[in-house]
CSV table of C-alpha atoms in Angstrom, one decimal:
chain,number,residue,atom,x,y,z
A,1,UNK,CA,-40.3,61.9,26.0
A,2,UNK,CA,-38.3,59.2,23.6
A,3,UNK,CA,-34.5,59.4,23.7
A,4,UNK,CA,-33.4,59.8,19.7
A,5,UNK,CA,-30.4,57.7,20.6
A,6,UNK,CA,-31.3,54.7,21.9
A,7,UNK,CA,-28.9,52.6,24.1
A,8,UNK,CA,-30.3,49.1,23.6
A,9,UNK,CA,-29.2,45.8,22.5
A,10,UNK,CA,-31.1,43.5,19.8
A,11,UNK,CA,-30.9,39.8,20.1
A,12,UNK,CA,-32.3,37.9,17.5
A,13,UNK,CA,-32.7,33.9,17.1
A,14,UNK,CA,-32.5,32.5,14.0
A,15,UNK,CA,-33.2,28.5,12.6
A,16,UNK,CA,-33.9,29.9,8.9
A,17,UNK,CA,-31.8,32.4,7.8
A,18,UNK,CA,-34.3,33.2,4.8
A,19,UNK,CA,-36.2,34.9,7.3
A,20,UNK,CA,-33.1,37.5,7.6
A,21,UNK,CA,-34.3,38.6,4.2
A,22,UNK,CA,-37.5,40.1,5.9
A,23,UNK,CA,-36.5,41.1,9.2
A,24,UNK,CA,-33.1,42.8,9.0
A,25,UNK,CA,-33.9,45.3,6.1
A,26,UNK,CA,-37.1,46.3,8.2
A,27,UNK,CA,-34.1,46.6,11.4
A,28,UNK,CA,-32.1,48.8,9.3
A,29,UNK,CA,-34.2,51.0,8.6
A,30,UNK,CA,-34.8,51.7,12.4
A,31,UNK,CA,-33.3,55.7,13.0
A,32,UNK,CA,-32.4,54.8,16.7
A,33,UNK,CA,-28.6,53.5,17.5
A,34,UNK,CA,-28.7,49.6,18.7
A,35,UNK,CA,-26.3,47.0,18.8
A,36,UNK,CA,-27.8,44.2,17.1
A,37,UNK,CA,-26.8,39.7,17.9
A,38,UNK,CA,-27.8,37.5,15.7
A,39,UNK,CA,-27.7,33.4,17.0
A,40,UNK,CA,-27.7,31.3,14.3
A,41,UNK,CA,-29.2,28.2,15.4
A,42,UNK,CA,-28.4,26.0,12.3
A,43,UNK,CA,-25.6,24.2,12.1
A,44,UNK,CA,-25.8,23.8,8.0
A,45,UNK,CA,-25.4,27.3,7.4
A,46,UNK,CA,-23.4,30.1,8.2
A,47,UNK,CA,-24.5,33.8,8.2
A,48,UNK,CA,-21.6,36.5,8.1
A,49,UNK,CA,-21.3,40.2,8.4
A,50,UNK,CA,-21.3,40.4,5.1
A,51,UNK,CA,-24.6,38.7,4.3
A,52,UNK,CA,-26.5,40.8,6.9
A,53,UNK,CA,-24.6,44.2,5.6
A,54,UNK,CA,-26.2,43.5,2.2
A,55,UNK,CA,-29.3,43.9,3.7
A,56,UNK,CA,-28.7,46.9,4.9
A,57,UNK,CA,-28.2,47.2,8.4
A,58,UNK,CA,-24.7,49.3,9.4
A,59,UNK,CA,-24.7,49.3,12.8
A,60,UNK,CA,-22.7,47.2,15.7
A,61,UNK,CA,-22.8,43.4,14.8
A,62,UNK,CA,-22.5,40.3,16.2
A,63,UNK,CA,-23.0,37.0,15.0
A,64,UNK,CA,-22.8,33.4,16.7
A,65,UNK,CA,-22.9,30.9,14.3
A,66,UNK,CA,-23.9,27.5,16.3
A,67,UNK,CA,-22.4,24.5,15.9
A,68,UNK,CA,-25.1,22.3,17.4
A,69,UNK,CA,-29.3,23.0,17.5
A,70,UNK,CA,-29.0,24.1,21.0
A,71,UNK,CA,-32.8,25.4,21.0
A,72,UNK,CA,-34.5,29.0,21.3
A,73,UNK,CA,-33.6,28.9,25.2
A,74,UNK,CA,-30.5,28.1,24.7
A,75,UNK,CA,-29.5,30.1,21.9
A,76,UNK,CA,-31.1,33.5,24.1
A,77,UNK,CA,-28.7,32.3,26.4
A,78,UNK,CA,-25.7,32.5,24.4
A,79,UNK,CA,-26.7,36.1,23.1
A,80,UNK,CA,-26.6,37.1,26.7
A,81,UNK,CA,-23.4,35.4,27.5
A,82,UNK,CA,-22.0,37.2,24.4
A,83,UNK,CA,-23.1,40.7,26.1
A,84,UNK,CA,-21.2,39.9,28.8
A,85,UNK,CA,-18.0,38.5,27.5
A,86,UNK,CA,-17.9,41.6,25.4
A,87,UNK,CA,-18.6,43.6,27.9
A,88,UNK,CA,-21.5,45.7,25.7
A,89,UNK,CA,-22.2,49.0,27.0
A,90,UNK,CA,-26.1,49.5,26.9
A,91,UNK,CA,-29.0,50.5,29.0
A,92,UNK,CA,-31.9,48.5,27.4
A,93,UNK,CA,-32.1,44.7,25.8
A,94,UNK,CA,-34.7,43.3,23.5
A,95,UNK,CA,-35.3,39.8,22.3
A,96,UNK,CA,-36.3,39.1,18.7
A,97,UNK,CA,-37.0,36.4,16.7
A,98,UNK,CA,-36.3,35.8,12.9
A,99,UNK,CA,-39.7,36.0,11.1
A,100,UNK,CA,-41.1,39.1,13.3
A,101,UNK,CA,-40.5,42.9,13.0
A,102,UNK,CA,-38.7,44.9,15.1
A,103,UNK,CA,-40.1,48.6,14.0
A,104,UNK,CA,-38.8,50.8,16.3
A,105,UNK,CA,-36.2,51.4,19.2
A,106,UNK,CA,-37.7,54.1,21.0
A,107,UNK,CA,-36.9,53.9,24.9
A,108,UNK,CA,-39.0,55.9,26.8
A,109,UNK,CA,-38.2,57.9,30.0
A,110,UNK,CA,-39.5,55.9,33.0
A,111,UNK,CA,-38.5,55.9,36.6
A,112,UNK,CA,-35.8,53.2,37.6
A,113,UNK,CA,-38.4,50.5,39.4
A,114,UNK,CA,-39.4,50.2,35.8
A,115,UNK,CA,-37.8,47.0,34.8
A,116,UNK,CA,-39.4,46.8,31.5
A,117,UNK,CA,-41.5,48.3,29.0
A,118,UNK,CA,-44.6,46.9,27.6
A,119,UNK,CA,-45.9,47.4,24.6
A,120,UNK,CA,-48.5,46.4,21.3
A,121,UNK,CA,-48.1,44.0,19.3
A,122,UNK,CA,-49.1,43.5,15.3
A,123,UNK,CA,-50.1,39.5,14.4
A,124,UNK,CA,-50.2,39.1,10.3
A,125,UNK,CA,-52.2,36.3,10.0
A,126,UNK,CA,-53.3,35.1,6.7
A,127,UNK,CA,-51.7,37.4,3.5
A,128,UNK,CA,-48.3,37.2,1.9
A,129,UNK,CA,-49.3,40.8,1.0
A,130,UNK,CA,-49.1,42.2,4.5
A,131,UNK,CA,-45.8,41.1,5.2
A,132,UNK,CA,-44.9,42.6,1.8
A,133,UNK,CA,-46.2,45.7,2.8
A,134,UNK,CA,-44.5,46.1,6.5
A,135,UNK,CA,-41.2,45.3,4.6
A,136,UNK,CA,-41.7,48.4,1.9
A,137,UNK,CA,-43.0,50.7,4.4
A,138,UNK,CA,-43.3,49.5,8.2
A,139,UNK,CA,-46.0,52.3,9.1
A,140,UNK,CA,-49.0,51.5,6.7
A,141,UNK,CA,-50.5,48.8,7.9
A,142,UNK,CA,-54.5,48.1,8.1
A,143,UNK,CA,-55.5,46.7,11.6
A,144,UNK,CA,-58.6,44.6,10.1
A,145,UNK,CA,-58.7,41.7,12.9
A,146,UNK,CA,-59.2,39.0,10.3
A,147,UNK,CA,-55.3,39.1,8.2
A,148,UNK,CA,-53.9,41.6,10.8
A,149,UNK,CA,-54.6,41.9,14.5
A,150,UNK,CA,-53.8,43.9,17.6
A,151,UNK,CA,-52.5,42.6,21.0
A,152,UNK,CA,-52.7,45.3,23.5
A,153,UNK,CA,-50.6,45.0,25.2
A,154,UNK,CA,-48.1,42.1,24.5
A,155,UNK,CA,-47.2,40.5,27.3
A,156,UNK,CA,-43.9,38.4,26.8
A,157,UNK,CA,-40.4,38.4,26.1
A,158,UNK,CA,-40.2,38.8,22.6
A,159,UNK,CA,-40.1,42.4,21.2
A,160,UNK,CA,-40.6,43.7,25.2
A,161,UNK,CA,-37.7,46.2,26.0
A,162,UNK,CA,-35.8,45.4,29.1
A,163,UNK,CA,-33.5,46.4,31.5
A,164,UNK,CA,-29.9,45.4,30.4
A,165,UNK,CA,-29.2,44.7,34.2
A,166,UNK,CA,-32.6,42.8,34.9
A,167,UNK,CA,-32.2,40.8,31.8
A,168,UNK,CA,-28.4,40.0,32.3
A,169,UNK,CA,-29.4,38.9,35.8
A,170,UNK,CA,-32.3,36.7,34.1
A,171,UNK,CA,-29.6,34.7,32.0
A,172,UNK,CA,-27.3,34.1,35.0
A,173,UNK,CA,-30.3,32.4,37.2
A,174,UNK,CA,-31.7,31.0,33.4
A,175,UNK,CA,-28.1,29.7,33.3
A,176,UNK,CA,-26.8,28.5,36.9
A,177,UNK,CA,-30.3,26.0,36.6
A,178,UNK,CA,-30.5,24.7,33.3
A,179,UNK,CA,-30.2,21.5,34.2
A,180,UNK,CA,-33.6,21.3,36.5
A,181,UNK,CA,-35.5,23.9,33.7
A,182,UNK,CA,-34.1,21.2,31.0
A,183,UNK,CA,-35.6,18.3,33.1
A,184,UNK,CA,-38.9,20.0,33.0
A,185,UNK,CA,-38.3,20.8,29.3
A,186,UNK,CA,-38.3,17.1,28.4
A,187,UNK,CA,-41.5,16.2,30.8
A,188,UNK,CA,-43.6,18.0,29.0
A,189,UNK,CA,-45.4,16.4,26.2
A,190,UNK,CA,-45.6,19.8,24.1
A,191,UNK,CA,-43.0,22.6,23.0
A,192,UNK,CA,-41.9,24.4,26.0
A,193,UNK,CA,-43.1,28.2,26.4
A,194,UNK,CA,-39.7,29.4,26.8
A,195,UNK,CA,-41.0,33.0,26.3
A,196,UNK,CA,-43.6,33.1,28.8
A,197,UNK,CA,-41.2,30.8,30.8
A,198,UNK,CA,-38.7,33.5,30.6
A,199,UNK,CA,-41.1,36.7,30.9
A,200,UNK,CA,-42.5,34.9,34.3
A,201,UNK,CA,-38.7,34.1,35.3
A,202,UNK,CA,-37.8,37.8,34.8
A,203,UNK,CA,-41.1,39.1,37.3
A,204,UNK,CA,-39.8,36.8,39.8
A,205,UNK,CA,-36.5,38.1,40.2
A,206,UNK,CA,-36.9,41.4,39.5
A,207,UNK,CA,-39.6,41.6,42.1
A,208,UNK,CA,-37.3,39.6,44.4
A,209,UNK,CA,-34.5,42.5,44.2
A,210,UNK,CA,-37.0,45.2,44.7
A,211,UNK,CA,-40.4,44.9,45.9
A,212,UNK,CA,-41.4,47.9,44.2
A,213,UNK,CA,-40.1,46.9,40.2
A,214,UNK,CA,-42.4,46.7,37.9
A,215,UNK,CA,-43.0,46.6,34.0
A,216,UNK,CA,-44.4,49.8,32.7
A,217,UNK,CA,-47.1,49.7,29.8
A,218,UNK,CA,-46.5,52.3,26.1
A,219,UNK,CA,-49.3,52.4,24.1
A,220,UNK,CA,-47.3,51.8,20.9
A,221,UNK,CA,-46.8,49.0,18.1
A,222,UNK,CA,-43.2,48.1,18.2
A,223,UNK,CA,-42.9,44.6,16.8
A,224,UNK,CA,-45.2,42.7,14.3
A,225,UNK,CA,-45.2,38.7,14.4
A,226,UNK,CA,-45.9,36.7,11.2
A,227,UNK,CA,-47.7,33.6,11.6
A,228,UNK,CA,-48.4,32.7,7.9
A,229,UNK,CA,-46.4,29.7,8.2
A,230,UNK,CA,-48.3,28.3,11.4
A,231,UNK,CA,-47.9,24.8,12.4
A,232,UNK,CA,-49.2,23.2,15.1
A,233,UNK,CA,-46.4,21.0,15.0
A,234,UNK,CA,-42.1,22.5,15.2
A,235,UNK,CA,-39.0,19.8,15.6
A,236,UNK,CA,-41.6,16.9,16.2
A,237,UNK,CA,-43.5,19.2,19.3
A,238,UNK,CA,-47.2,20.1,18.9
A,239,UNK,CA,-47.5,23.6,20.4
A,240,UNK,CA,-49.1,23.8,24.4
A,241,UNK,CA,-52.7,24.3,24.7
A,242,UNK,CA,-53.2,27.5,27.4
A,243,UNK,CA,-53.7,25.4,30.0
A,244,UNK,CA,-50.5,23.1,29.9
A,245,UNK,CA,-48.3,26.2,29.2
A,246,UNK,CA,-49.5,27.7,32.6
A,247,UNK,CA,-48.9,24.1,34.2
A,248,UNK,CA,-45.6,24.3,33.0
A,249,UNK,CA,-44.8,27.8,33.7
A,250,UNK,CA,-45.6,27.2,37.4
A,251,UNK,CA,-42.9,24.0,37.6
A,252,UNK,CA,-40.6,26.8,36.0
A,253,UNK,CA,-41.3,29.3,38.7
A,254,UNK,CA,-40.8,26.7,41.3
A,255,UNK,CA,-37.1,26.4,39.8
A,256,UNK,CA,-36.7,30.3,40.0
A,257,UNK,CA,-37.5,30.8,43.8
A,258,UNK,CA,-35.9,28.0,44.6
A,259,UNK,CA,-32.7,29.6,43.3
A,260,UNK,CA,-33.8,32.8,45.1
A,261,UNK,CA,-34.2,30.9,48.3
A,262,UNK,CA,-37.8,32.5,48.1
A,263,UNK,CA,-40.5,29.6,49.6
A,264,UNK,CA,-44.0,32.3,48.8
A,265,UNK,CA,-45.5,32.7,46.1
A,266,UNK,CA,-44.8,35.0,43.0
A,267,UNK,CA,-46.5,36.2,40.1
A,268,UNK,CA,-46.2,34.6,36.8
A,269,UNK,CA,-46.1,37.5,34.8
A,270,UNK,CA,-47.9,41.1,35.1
């Protein structure tokens, strides 16, 4: 059974605030209470209150306007510190970024060794039209595998409900060794996978405070990601192949344990 009042936190990234346009009037339309952080990763524009009021969402806001291109890492980062400093009062965190759809903010009732929930995932590939769609009504969709696909179940950090406690603990490690994950960072000849990078992270130390935690699966679609505006290129990077993104990951991990004093190894991921 779904609690109607959800206590959760949304964090959400942003680079081009257009996107807002999209993803924030799909948000408000969201019945569940959340507190909702937006990190504005551009330092040429500002977003207010204002501007994401008159699209419609009404409920606890917080902005950070960047002055500097700090990254998506980085900018997660700050969202987190921002929970902190403010001292948020929630049960549940999820990460979103600013071309995707968050559609719902159901929390379900697990047992407490569940550290995170799991769930599907919506890919529009190819049509303007879908995303039009999702915007007007966020339920009709048509799942045709060729302009919009399925991934059951999403595994990553994006759009994945998660303990506030797990994550917060997450962006202290994340944040005490930035320097060694930022080394790695600029090794690599490919963007980094900071979500899997951080999904993997979060395994680790969650299974490192209790051997029995554990992300829980909901068959449900709860986020939809756009990638009509692919690239394989973003700031000068060409995106990882699977292979080096799974290299990488495991240089990450190495970083976490260390910083757990933990010298076995842990999964990268469930």
């Amino acid at each position: 059974m779904c609690r109607n009042n959800a206590n959760l936190v949304v964090g959400m990234t942003t680079f081009y605030d257009e996107f807002l346009g999209l993803s924030i009037p799909v948000l408000a339309r969201i019945k569940q209470k959340f507190i909702l952080i937006i990190h504005n990763d551009n330092p040429d524009t500002k977003i207010s209150k204002r501007q994401i009021r008159k699209l419609g969402y009404r409920g606890r806001l917080y902005i950070i306007n960047s002055k500097y291109n700090v990254g998506q890492l980085r900018a997660r980062l700050a969202i987190l510190g921002l929970v902190a400093q403010k001292k948020l009062k929630a049960k549940w965190f999820l990460f979103a970024d600013d071309e995707d759809f968050v559609l719902d903010a159901k929390i379900p009732d697990v047992a407490s060794n569940h550290f995170a929930v799991i769930q599907n995932m919506l890919v529009i590939k190819n049509r303007l039209v879908d995303v039009l769609r999702i915007i007007k009504s966020p339920t009709k969709y048509n799942i045709d595998d060729d302009n919009i696909c399925v991934v059951r179940p999403h595994i990553g950090l994006a759009g994945t409900l998660v303990r506030l406690n797990a994550i917060m603990e997450l962006g202290r490690i994340l944040t005490e060794n930035i320097i060694q994950i930022s080394d790695i960072d600029e090794s690599l000849n490919h963007r980094p996978p900071v979500d899997m990078m951080m999904w993997s992270a979060l395994n680790i130390i969650a299974n490192a405070q209790d051997t029995n935690a554990t992300p829980i699966y909901m068959d449900n679609v709860n986020y939809v990601a756009t990638k009509l505006d692919y690239s394989d290129k973003k700031y000068g990077q060409k995106k990882d192949s699977g292979q080096q993104a799974q290299r990488a990951i495991e240089k990450y991990n190495r970083v976490i344990l260390a910083a757990l004093g933990v010298n076995d190894a842990a999964p990268a991921g469930q």
